[in-house]
Amino acid sequence: MSETPGAGPAPEEIKAVPVRHPGRWVGVAVLALLIAMLVNSLVNNPAYRWDTVGKYLFDQRLSQAALVTLQLTVLSMFFGVVLGVVLAMMRLSPNPILSSAAWVYLWVFRGTPVYTQLVFWGLISILYPSLGVGIPFGPEFVSFETETVITFFVAAVIGLSLNESAYMAEIVRAGITSVEYGQSEAASALGMQRAQIMRRIVLPQAMRVIIPPTGNELISMLKTTSLVTAVPLTTELYSKSREISLALFQPIPLLICAAIWYLAITSILMVGQYYIERYYARGSQRSLPPTPIQKLRTRLGGLKPPPAREAGPAPLSAQRSTEGGTE
Amino acid sequence: MTATEAPMVLAEGVHKRYGRVEVLKGIDLRVERGAVMCVIGPSGSGKSTFLRCINHLEQINAGRLWVDGELVGYRQRGDKLYELREADVARQRIEVGMVFQHFNLFPHMTVLGNLVEAPLRVKREPKAEVHERARDLLDRVGLGDKAGAYPRQLSGGQQQRVAIARALAMRPKLMLFDEPTSALDPELVGEVLDVMRGLADTGITMVVVTHEMGFAREVGDELVFMDGGVVVEAGPPRDVLGDPKHERTRSFLSKVL
């Protein structure tokens, strides 16, 4: 008897007893116990002073301080990224002076603690009491007192940006070198020039590699802003919460308040990162992964999968036939 | 020599070294306007390197290379050669389309985006005109319905056809093909060769580095066999393939035919 495979009635579906995982259940039980203990202590230990946490969480001084923290983070990250891109280009430059200058910069700013750097920028007016605009080694046209131009806030931004740029330079460089050389070659064969190739072809592809570690850096920057007391800048979240707690003689509840603010800001940044990553994944996969909301909808909607979303807009001329082509 | 009489490509004693390794050891070649020249040879023979020299992706170390009567990559004043600035090299490349073995489509752009990128941003042509031309080209390579797709959603053969259309969107006067079918599954080779055959019929000048002897025989006006960085034998494909004069050509052909 020679039956063609696939023909005939469908075979009976397998209904086997699934493998049991007793180890997993033990793990779950232990974890549940630990969580119960933690929750119990959080609720019943009066030293946490949850009433004080509730009272001060939305205190205007704290929300103001959170805003300062956010400003420091965004500004420092912005300048850090811009300078980082410049440094990465210098590192990749065929010119040995440019690339070694970038290397030395990285060596200094990655090799010293950011706390030290922040103290240094706070003391800059001692090194240079006045700043001027003029011809190098020549006459000066305008001159300022350093203290008036470089306030503690500005010093903090400078310190954080310069430190960040050293790390960003390496991240950007990794992204750029991750893009296949054939891409630049194809672009130059089309008559594009270096700056254009970088902007239109290489960087958009490098973003896929650059974004995840940059998200790390951003979140890490948010928390590093608590070190600007070294400058000393004391208007940001951590310093402010310390200040209030010292007046209240209750360090723990305000620490918790600050932590909640940091967590909230981090959560918002993480959501943003997720969508930026998704945007730059265009074309790298055959179809984009669903967003959490789409996933949730699928789960709630039972087994029905969502309509497969193409990684790009639908073909604009789907009706046009390929007949008469070369296939 | 005036531009109208000049051959499309003229090479005189072209040498190329990588460090101490000499890859091209004096290439003399002439590609007439509207001709299709196929270049064959074992790997490492320098055929791809020579092709890349034609649009200055590689800088030559000695000799002279002209495209359409214009010196490639340099300007000559008296006896002295001056390197061209980046913008001038780019301007020369506008006239020369290139198709790569691994397609090198831009994966973050749609198929249509790949086609319109250079005409819009390099030649700064009007958008409506560029888009219309791009769609016509996609129809011509049989991919009119893929304008909105991303390259990774296409098969290798489709990607290479898009790559050909992308090069043509710049309206070059010379097309270079660097082993355009070598990275393709065997059943996809035909569709790419068909497009190239159709292109040859339009009268555009083509230089094709290939292992497809059938294509070289049918479409090529001239066949060049390279080995060890020199042109061993050149002539009409029928002669070179049917009655090779050199022992090295014979032994190469006996292995690939």
PDB file of N, CA and C in Angstrom, chain A residues 33-82:
ATOM      1  N   LEU A  33       6.171  33.057  50.805  1.00  0.00           N
ATOM      2  CA  LEU A  33       6.399  33.253  52.232  1.00  0.00           C
ATOM      3  C   LEU A  33       7.220  34.521  52.462  1.00  0.00           C
ATOM      4  N   LEU A  34       8.313  34.670  51.706  1.00  0.00           N
ATOM      5  CA  LEU A  34       9.194  35.830  51.870  1.00  0.00           C
ATOM      6  C   LEU A  34       8.432  37.127  51.592  1.00  0.00           C
ATOM      7  N   ILE A  35       7.605  37.106  50.530  1.00  0.00           N
ATOM      8  CA  ILE A  35       6.849  38.311  50.190  1.00  0.00           C
ATOM      9  C   ILE A  35       5.880  38.648  51.322  1.00  0.00           C
ATOM     10  N   ALA A  36       5.240  37.630  51.870  1.00  0.00           N
ATOM     11  CA  ALA A  36       4.292  37.859  52.964  1.00  0.00           C
ATOM     12  C   ALA A  36       4.999  38.490  54.156  1.00  0.00           C
ATOM     13  N   MET A  37       6.207  37.986  54.463  1.00  0.00           N
ATOM     14  CA  MET A  37       6.969  38.540  55.583  1.00  0.00           C
ATOM     15  C   MET A  37       7.319  40.008  55.329  1.00  0.00           C
ATOM     16  N   LEU A  38       7.736  40.289  54.079  1.00  0.00           N
ATOM     17  CA  LEU A  38       8.131  41.661  53.730  1.00  0.00           C
ATOM     18  C   LEU A  38       6.940  42.613  53.877  1.00  0.00           C
ATOM     19  N   VAL A  39       5.801  42.200  53.316  1.00  0.00           N
ATOM     20  CA  VAL A  39       4.615  43.048  53.372  1.00  0.00           C
ATOM     21  C   VAL A  39       4.211  43.282  54.824  1.00  0.00           C
ATOM     22  N   ASN A  40       4.262  42.205  55.601  1.00  0.00           N
ATOM     23  CA  ASN A  40       3.904  42.304  57.009  1.00  0.00           C
ATOM     24  C   ASN A  40       4.767  43.346  57.718  1.00  0.00           C
ATOM     25  N   SER A  41       6.079  43.285  57.474  1.00  0.00           N
ATOM     26  CA  SER A  41       6.959  44.211  58.178  1.00  0.00           C
ATOM     27  C   SER A  41       6.749  45.638  57.675  1.00  0.00           C
ATOM     28  N   LEU A  42       6.490  45.781  56.371  1.00  0.00           N
ATOM     29  CA  LEU A  42       6.254  47.125  55.827  1.00  0.00           C
ATOM     30  C   LEU A  42       5.028  47.751  56.500  1.00  0.00           C
ATOM     31  N   VAL A  43       3.998  46.910  56.703  1.00  0.00           N
ATOM     32  CA  VAL A  43       2.737  47.438  57.254  1.00  0.00           C
ATOM     33  C   VAL A  43       2.840  47.646  58.765  1.00  0.00           C
ATOM     34  N   ASN A  44       3.448  46.673  59.445  1.00  0.00           N
ATOM     35  CA  ASN A  44       3.365  46.688  60.901  1.00  0.00           C
ATOM     36  C   ASN A  44       4.545  47.335  61.614  1.00  0.00           C
ATOM     37  N   ASN A  45       5.643  47.542  60.924  1.00  0.00           N
ATOM     38  CA  ASN A  45       6.770  48.198  61.582  1.00  0.00           C
ATOM     39  C   ASN A  45       6.524  49.700  61.609  1.00  0.00           C
ATOM     40  N   PRO A  46       6.289  50.266  62.778  1.00  0.00           N
ATOM     41  CA  PRO A  46       5.928  51.691  62.844  1.00  0.00           C
ATOM     42  C   PRO A  46       7.074  52.609  62.447  1.00  0.00           C
ATOM     43  N   ALA A  47       8.312  52.091  62.464  1.00  0.00           N
ATOM     44  CA  ALA A  47       9.469  52.950  62.161  1.00  0.00           C
ATOM     45  C   ALA A  47       9.447  53.466  60.730  1.00  0.00           C
ATOM     46  N   TYR A  48       8.686  52.798  59.885  1.00  0.00           N
ATOM     47  CA  TYR A  48       8.600  53.305  58.499  1.00  0.00           C
ATOM     48  C   TYR A  48       7.868  54.637  58.448  1.00  0.00           C
ATOM     49  N   ARG A  49       6.996  54.875  59.401  1.00  0.00           N
ATOM     50  CA  ARG A  49       6.238  56.128  59.488  1.00  0.00           C
ATOM     51  C   ARG A  49       5.515  56.443  58.170  1.00  0.00           C
ATOM     52  N   TRP A  50       4.638  55.526  57.741  1.00  0.00           N
ATOM     53  CA  TRP A  50       3.944  55.729  56.457  1.00  0.00           C
ATOM     54  C   TRP A  50       3.092  56.988  56.463  1.00  0.00           C
ATOM     55  N   ASP A  51       2.626  57.378  57.669  1.00  0.00           N
ATOM     56  CA  ASP A  51       1.832  58.610  57.721  1.00  0.00           C
ATOM     57  C   ASP A  51       2.667  59.805  57.270  1.00  0.00           C
ATOM     58  N   THR A  52       3.953  59.826  57.712  1.00  0.00           N
ATOM     59  CA  THR A  52       4.829  60.927  57.300  1.00  0.00           C
ATOM     60  C   THR A  52       5.114  60.850  55.808  1.00  0.00           C
ATOM     61  N   VAL A  53       5.312  59.611  55.316  1.00  0.00           N
ATOM     62  CA  VAL A  53       5.538  59.446  53.864  1.00  0.00           C
ATOM     63  C   VAL A  53       4.375  60.068  53.108  1.00  0.00           C
ATOM     64  N   GLY A  54       3.162  59.718  53.527  1.00  0.00           N
ATOM     65  CA  GLY A  54       1.976  60.235  52.843  1.00  0.00           C
ATOM     66  C   GLY A  54       1.895  61.750  52.926  1.00  0.00           C
ATOM     67  N   LYS A  55       2.300  62.284  54.061  1.00  0.00           N
ATOM     68  CA  LYS A  55       2.180  63.724  54.263  1.00  0.00           C
ATOM     69  C   LYS A  55       3.158  64.505  53.380  1.00  0.00           C
ATOM     70  N   TYR A  56       4.369  63.936  53.203  1.00  0.00           N
ATOM     71  CA  TYR A  56       5.405  64.708  52.514  1.00  0.00           C
ATOM     72  C   TYR A  56       5.612  64.308  51.044  1.00  0.00           C
ATOM     73  N   LEU A  57       4.975  63.189  50.603  1.00  0.00           N
ATOM     74  CA  LEU A  57       5.232  62.705  49.236  1.00  0.00           C
ATOM     75  C   LEU A  57       4.930  63.780  48.203  1.00  0.00           C
ATOM     76  N   PHE A  58       3.793  64.481  48.393  1.00  0.00           N
ATOM     77  CA  PHE A  58       3.436  65.513  47.416  1.00  0.00           C
ATOM     78  C   PHE A  58       3.685  66.914  47.946  1.00  0.00           C
ATOM     79  N   ASP A  59       4.577  66.998  48.931  1.00  0.00           N
ATOM     80  CA  ASP A  59       4.993  68.298  49.440  1.00  0.00           C
ATOM     81  C   ASP A  59       5.587  69.111  48.299  1.00  0.00           C
ATOM     82  N   GLN A  60       5.236  70.375  48.277  1.00  0.00           N
ATOM     83  CA  GLN A  60       5.687  71.172  47.119  1.00  0.00           C
ATOM     84  C   GLN A  60       7.195  71.261  47.029  1.00  0.00           C
ATOM     85  N   ARG A  61       7.877  71.254  48.204  1.00  0.00           N
ATOM     86  CA  ARG A  61       9.334  71.323  48.172  1.00  0.00           C
ATOM     87  C   ARG A  61       9.923  70.106  47.458  1.00  0.00           C
ATOM     88  N   LEU A  62       9.288  68.945  47.678  1.00  0.00           N
ATOM     89  CA  LEU A  62       9.800  67.721  47.034  1.00  0.00           C
ATOM     90  C   LEU A  62       9.497  67.707  45.546  1.00  0.00           C
ATOM     91  N   SER A  63       8.284  68.129  45.170  1.00  0.00           N
ATOM     92  CA  SER A  63       7.976  68.099  43.727  1.00  0.00           C
ATOM     93  C   SER A  63       8.820  69.135  42.984  1.00  0.00           C
ATOM     94  N   GLN A  64       9.080  70.267  43.636  1.00  0.00           N
ATOM     95  CA  GLN A  64      10.005  71.251  43.042  1.00  0.00           C
ATOM     96  C   GLN A  64      11.386  70.632  42.847  1.00  0.00           C
ATOM     97  N   ALA A  65      11.833  69.927  43.891  1.00  0.00           N
ATOM     98  CA  ALA A  65      13.159  69.310  43.831  1.00  0.00           C
ATOM     99  C   ALA A  65      13.200  68.242  42.750  1.00  0.00           C
ATOM    100  N   ALA A  66      12.086  67.503  42.594  1.00  0.00           N
ATOM    101  CA  ALA A  66      12.028  66.485  41.541  1.00  0.00           C
ATOM    102  C   ALA A  66      12.172  67.141  40.177  1.00  0.00           C
ATOM    103  N   LEU A  67      11.593  68.334  40.053  1.00  0.00           N
ATOM    104  CA  LEU A  67      11.697  69.055  38.784  1.00  0.00           C
ATOM    105  C   LEU A  67      13.150  69.443  38.514  1.00  0.00           C
ATOM    106  N   VAL A  68      13.852  69.900  39.547  1.00  0.00           N
ATOM    107  CA  VAL A  68      15.269  70.244  39.382  1.00  0.00           C
ATOM    108  C   VAL A  68      16.059  69.005  38.960  1.00  0.00           C
ATOM    109  N   THR A  69      15.767  67.880  39.618  1.00  0.00           N
ATOM    110  CA  THR A  69      16.438  66.629  39.266  1.00  0.00           C
ATOM    111  C   THR A  69      16.195  66.282  37.804  1.00  0.00           C
ATOM    112  N   LEU A  70      14.947  66.431  37.371  1.00  0.00           N
ATOM    113  CA  LEU A  70      14.601  66.113  35.992  1.00  0.00           C
ATOM    114  C   LEU A  70      15.328  67.049  35.025  1.00  0.00           C
ATOM    115  N   GLN A  71      15.379  68.357  35.391  1.00  0.00           N
ATOM    116  CA  GLN A  71      16.094  69.319  34.537  1.00  0.00           C
ATOM    117  C   GLN A  71      17.560  68.951  34.422  1.00  0.00           C
ATOM    118  N   LEU A  72      18.178  68.636  35.557  1.00  0.00           N
ATOM    119  CA  LEU A  72      19.588  68.241  35.550  1.00  0.00           C
ATOM    120  C   LEU A  72      19.797  67.029  34.654  1.00  0.00           C
ATOM    121  N   THR A  73      18.895  66.042  34.796  1.00  0.00           N
ATOM    122  CA  THR A  73      19.023  64.799  34.028  1.00  0.00           C
ATOM    123  C   THR A  73      18.923  65.091  32.542  1.00  0.00           C
ATOM    124  N   VAL A  74      17.872  65.812  32.157  1.00  0.00           N
ATOM    125  CA  VAL A  74      17.620  66.029  30.732  1.00  0.00           C
ATOM    126  C   VAL A  74      18.734  66.874  30.104  1.00  0.00           C
ATOM    127  N   LEU A  75      19.096  67.966  30.772  1.00  0.00           N
ATOM    128  CA  LEU A  75      20.134  68.836  30.213  1.00  0.00           C
ATOM    129  C   LEU A  75      21.474  68.103  30.115  1.00  0.00           C
ATOM    130  N   SER A  76      21.865  67.434  31.195  1.00  0.00           N
ATOM    131  CA  SER A  76      23.161  66.752  31.199  1.00  0.00           C
ATOM    132  C   SER A  76      23.186  65.650  30.157  1.00  0.00           C
ATOM    133  N   MET A  77      22.062  64.946  30.043  1.00  0.00           N
ATOM    134  CA  MET A  77      22.015  63.854  29.076  1.00  0.00           C
ATOM    135  C   MET A  77      22.082  64.423  27.657  1.00  0.00           C
ATOM    136  N   PHE A  78      21.370  65.520  27.424  1.00  0.00           N
ATOM    137  CA  PHE A  78      21.372  66.123  26.094  1.00  0.00           C
ATOM    138  C   PHE A  78      22.798  66.513  25.684  1.00  0.00           C
ATOM    139  N   PHE A  79      23.469  67.284  26.536  1.00  0.00           N
ATOM    140  CA  PHE A  79      24.829  67.707  26.185  1.00  0.00           C
ATOM    141  C   PHE A  79      25.777  66.505  26.158  1.00  0.00           C
ATOM    142  N   GLY A  80      25.507  65.537  27.049  1.00  0.00           N
ATOM    143  CA  GLY A  80      26.337  64.333  27.070  1.00  0.00           C
ATOM    144  C   GLY A  80      26.246  63.577  25.756  1.00  0.00           C
ATOM    145  N   VAL A  81      25.026  63.468  25.219  1.00  0.00           N
ATOM    146  CA  VAL A  81      24.841  62.735  23.965  1.00  0.00           C
ATOM    147  C   VAL A  81      25.495  63.493  22.804  1.00  0.00           C
ATOM    148  N   VAL A  82      25.252  64.814  22.743  1.00  0.00           N
ATOM    149  CA  VAL A  82      25.812  65.606  21.639  1.00  0.00           C
ATOM    150  C   VAL A  82      27.338  65.512  21.641  1.00  0.00           C
TER     151      VAL A  82
END
